[in-house]
mmCIF file of C-alpha atoms in Angstrom:
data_model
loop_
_atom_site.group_PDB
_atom_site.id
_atom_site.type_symbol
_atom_site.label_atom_id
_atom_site.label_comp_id
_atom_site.label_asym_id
_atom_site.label_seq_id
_atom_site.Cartn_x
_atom_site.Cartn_y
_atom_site.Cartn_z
ATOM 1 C CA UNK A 1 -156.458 273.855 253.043
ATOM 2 C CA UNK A 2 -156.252 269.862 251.826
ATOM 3 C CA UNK A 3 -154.327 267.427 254.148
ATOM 4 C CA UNK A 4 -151.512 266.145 252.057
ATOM 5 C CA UNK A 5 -152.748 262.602 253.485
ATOM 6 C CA UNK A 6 -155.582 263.119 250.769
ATOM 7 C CA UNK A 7 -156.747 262.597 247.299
ATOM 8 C CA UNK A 8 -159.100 264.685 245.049
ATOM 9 C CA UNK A 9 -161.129 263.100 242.831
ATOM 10 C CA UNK A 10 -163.197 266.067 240.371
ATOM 11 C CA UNK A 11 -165.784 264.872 238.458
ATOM 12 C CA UNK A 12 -168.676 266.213 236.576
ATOM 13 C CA UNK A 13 -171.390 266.600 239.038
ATOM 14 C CA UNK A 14 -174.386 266.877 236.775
ATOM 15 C CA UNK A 15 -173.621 262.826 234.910
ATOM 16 C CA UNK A 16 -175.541 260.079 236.529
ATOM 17 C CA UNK A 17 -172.838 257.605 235.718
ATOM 18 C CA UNK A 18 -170.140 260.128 237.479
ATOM 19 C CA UNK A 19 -172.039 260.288 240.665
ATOM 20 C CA UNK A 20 -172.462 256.069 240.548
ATOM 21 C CA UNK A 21 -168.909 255.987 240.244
ATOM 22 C CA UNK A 22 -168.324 258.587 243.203
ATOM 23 C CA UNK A 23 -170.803 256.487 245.612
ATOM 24 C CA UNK A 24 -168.923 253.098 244.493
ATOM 25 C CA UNK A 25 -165.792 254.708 245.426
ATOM 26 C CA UNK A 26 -166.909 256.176 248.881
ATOM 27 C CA UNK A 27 -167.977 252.956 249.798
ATOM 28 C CA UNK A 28 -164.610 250.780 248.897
ATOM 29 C CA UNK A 29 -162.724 253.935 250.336
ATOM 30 C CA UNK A 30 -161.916 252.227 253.669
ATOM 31 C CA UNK A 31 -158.871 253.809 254.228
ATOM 32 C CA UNK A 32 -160.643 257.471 253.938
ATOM 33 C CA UNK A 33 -158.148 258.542 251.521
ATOM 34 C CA UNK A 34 -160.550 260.107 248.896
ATOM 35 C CA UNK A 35 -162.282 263.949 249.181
ATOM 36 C CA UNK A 36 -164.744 264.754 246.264
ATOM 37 C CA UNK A 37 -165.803 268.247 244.418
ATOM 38 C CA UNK A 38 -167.938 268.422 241.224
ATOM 39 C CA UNK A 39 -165.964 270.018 238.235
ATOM 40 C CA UNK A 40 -168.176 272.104 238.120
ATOM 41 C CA UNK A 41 -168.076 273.576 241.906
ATOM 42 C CA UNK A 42 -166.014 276.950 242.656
ATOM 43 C CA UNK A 43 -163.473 274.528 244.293
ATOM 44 C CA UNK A 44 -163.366 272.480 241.056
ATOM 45 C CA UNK A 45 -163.079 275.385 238.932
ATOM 46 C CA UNK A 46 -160.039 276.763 241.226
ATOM 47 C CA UNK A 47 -158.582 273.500 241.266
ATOM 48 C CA UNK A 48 -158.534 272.809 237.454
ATOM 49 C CA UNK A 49 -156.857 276.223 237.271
ATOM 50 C CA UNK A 50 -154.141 275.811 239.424
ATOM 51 C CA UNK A 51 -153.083 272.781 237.319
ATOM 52 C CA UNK A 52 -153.734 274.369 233.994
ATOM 53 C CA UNK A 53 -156.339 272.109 233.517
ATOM 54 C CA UNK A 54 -158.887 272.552 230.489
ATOM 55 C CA UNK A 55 -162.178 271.719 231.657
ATOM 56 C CA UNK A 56 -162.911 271.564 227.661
ATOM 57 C CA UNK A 57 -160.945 269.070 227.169
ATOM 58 C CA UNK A 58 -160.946 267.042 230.445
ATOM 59 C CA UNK A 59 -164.773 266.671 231.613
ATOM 60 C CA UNK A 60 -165.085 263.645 233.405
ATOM 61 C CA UNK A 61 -162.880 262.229 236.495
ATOM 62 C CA UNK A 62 -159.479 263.732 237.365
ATOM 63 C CA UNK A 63 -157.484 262.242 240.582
ATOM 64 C CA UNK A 64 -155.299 264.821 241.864
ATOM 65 C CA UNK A 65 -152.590 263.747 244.736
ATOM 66 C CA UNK A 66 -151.784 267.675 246.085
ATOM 67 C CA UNK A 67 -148.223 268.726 245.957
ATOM 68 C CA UNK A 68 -147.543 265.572 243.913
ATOM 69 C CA UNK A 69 -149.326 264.910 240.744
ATOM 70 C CA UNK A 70 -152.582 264.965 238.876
ATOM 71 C CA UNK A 71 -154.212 261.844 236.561
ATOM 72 C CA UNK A 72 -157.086 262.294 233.805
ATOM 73 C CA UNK A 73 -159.103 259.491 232.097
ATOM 74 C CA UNK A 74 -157.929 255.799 232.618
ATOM 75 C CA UNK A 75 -155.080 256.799 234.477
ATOM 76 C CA UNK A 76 -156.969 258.585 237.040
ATOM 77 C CA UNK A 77 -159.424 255.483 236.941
ATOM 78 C CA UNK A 78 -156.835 253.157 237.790
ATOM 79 C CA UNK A 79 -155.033 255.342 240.336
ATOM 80 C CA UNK A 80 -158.174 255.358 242.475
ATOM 81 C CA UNK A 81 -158.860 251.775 242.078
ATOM 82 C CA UNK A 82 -155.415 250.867 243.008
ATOM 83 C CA UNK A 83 -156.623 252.448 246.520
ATOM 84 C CA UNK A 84 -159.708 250.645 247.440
ATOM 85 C CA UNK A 85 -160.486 247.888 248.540
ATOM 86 C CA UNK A 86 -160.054 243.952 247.343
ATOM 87 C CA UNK A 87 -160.746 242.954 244.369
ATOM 88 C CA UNK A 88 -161.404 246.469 243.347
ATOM 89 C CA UNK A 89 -157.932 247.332 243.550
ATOM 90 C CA UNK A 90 -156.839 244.923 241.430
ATOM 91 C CA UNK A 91 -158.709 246.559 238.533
ATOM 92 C CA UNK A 92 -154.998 248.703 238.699
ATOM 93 C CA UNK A 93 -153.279 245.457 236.749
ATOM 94 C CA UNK A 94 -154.921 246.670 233.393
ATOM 95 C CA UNK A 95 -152.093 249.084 233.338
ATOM 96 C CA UNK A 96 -150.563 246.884 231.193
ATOM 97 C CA UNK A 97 -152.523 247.846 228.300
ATOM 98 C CA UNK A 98 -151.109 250.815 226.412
ATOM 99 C CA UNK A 99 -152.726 254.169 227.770
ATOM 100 C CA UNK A 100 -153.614 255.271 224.568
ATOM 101 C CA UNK A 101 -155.728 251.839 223.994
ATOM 102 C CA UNK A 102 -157.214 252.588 227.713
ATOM 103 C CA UNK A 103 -157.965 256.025 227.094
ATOM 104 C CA UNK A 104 -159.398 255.155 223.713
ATOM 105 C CA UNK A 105 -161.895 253.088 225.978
ATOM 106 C CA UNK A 106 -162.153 255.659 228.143
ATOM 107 C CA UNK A 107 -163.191 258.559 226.144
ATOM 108 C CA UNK A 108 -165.834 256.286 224.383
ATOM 109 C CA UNK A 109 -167.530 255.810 227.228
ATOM 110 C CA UNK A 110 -167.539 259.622 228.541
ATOM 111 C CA UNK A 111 -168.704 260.831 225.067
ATOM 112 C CA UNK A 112 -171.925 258.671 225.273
ATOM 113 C CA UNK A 113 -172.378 258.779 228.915
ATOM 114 C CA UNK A 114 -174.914 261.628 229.500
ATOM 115 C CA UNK A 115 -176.704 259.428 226.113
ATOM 116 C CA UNK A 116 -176.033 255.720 228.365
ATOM 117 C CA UNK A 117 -177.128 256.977 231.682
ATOM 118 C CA UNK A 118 -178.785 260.223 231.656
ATOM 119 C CA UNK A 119 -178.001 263.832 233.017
ATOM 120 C CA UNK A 120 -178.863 265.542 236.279
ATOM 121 C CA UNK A 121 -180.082 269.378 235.897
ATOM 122 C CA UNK A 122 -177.609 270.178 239.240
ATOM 123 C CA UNK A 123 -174.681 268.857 240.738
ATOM 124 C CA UNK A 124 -175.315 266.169 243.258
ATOM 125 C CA UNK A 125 -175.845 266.993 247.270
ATOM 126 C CA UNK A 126 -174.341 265.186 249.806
ATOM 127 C CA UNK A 127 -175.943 263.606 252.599
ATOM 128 C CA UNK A 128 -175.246 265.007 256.095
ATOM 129 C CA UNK A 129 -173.266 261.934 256.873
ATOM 130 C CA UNK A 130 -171.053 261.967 253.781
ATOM 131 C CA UNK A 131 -170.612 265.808 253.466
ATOM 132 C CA UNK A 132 -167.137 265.679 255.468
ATOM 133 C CA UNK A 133 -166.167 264.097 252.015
ATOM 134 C CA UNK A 134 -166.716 266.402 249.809
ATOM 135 C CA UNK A 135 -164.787 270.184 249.521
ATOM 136 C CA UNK A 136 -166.574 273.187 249.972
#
């Protein structure tokens, strides 16, 4: 069961540029508003499916607020900016550029990302101390 109080950020647990992204985040989350699971996890999986997700045509971050709504590529980005910490959430203000201009951005980057910053052969593992973060 996921507190309603939360926010799940997916993302694919095997890109090097994906976990950087997740540690940023955990740090600037200092309202503890963010839980984390790999796409590729059994929770991921389930997750995805619920939503009617395509993991073939979504495979890099995906915000979802439970019982609310889900975001994919820039929106997701922003959504999670918008709750950390200053200046990071004010990253949320390029909203004003037209999504498809943002996701154009966007899926540039995840197509060359495992080519940029290099592929794990597993999905990350949590520390002890940060493990309370991240669904089973």
């Amino acid at each position: 069961m996921i507190p309603n109080n939360k926010k799940i950020i997916l993302f694919d647990g095997v890109c090097n540029l994906c976990n950087g992204a997740i540690q940023f985040i955990i740090k600037r989350d200092t309202n503890n508003i963010f839980l984390f699971s790999p796409l590729q996890s059994e929770t991921g999986q389930k997750l995805l499916n619920e939503r009617k997700i395509d993991s073939k045509n979504i495979d890099s971050i995906i915000l979802i607020e439970p019982s609310i709504a889900y975001y994919i590529k820039s929106n997701a980005a922003l959504e999670i900016a918008k709750q950390l910490n200053s200046p990071w959430k004010h990253i949320h203000l390029f909203k004003v550029f037209p999504q498809g201009f943002r996701d154009f951005v966007y899926d540039f980057i995840a197509k060359n990302r495992y080519n940029w910053y290099g592929k794990k052969e597993q999905c990350m593992v949590p520390t002890a101390e940060l493990k309370a973060k991240f669904l089973p």
